[in-house]
C-alpha angles and dihedrals in degrees: 000000000000104000131051089235089061090062091048092050091046090054090049090051092051090050090052091049091049091054089049091051092056092040089060098037137075105244112213103156103134094216099053139075142157127253133236121256093251093049090048089052090060091059090062096054130104087257086084092066099049140084129227109173116185129011128323114287090011101072133151092218133058123230095059099116094116095032090059091054092050093049091048089052095047090050091050092047091051092051091050096046095047100029091236130154092218137028134178116191096181103096111106095213142005091259090050088052090050092048090050091056091048093051093044100046107028142055127211109278095031120132117237125185117222143167112269117259092233088051092058101277118153121255092239087068094051125100090251093047134066092306090059094044088055088054095243130150108236118203116190127225116238112258128221109213094193091054092036088221140089114291107255100206093041091049092050090051092048093050093050091049098046099031095199119189091221124041122188128206132173134080148217088230097048112168102152137023117275112251095245095145091053091053099040095101090054091051090054092044095056095034097230131158110246116218123188121196102210097170095127099038101036093112091048090051089049089050093048093240105116121028136311104235096182090059094042101056109291119127097187131031123190127187153161115246100214106064119066086347095068100215139109125311095272139109141238140194123210127189148188090177137133112274092248091055093045093050089051090052091050091050086052088057096047127045088357106069109356144031113194116019109213100262097199091056090048090054089049089051089055091055090047092052091050089051090048089057090053104036106009101103095049092045096047093047091054092047090058093044090051094049091049092048092051092047094048093048094049090048092049088054090056102260117137107250113180124228097043093147091065099036098276097273147003093191138053092279136083128175128210130198106226101170092122090058096051102282137280099298096051094045095045090051092047091052093045088058087056095049096257106125119202136122143252114246141187118252124210095269095049123109107245089214088067098048094139091071107036131163100246155053126229115211127187130196101194101093097045088048089053089061094047108270115161130203090269091053090050091050087054089051089053090051091051090051091050093048092050098043105031105025095034094220120185113291097227092050091055092046091051093051091046089055092048091052092046093048088067091059111054104136133077110241137197094042147092112274131006130276137168106241117245093008115157113230114210110198104154115096101202096174123198095306097049091236 
């Protein structure tokens, strides 16, 4: 490339091709989703070029008259949707929200109890993640593979022995609700602050289809806003905490772990929360139905879907043991080549030091639900996966059938307004000169 404009045009071309890839693929990554047209509109506003350090009406910059009103509204919407006493929509990601809690509520050397990485825990809670960077000592809960959840009795024993002041629950592989109610007496006995990472299931919580952590014993809930909650890539913190705890968390947000907080994404989050109030219950219910249908169909075809004892899943996620087909990495790459996009994932027996070649696949139903897939459609997805992985059917035949299935679902659902999913919006008029 000889001219700067050539680089710019090449980037535009790659972006177009990326949109086309997802337009013609079945998207099953459990941590992704697509936004509504009105939420997308917010990302293109002048909000995206401005700063608003601090809290509304107490800023360090001028020009925030309208920003303050938006942030007030987003905060109020979050409290209504999740029934929380407090909400902070400033974190710019789920991991940033987690780091803010760690900086607000812990000191280096503190012990924190967390889900194990191989049992679905998030990397921010691992020794090499934000927990380690904060200088904390993470101790993992015992995990029950048959239940695909933390072991209740073992966790109660661990909490009484370690007596941490902050306990973390929530996972990236989150099949079933965390047993908060069963452990509530232990929380009160040791006097800890209970923190629930709801990044993956935030939209299901909003839609009243999973569990209600703030009513079951959690004081703080963190989350990403772009997974089952189908908003922008952003974060949020919710609380039913004592004022002293909440103020510490907010200090962890600013000035602790961020400065400006991506105002256009915050506005998009507000739109997403308003849509969750209107459509969230219906959407979340269909997400769970679709995940269960996919899991049951894969199991009926002979694939090893975990969590059978409890019905495979009560969330958007299912996990499959694919060791007999070459392992998670090989199978995920094979499916990607056939326009079925999902990811390899560790299973409870895997060695976390070898996470690049794990035993399993993680599959999510939330994005296909967003574009109108039904249980029957998800059963067909399961059959396509089986035909590609187990039967080894011809690559081009699978790709063609994936496209045919996807062609029947071209519109974003459960939102205000209408939009063709995966459409590329060209707004730059470069003219003949490229300027």
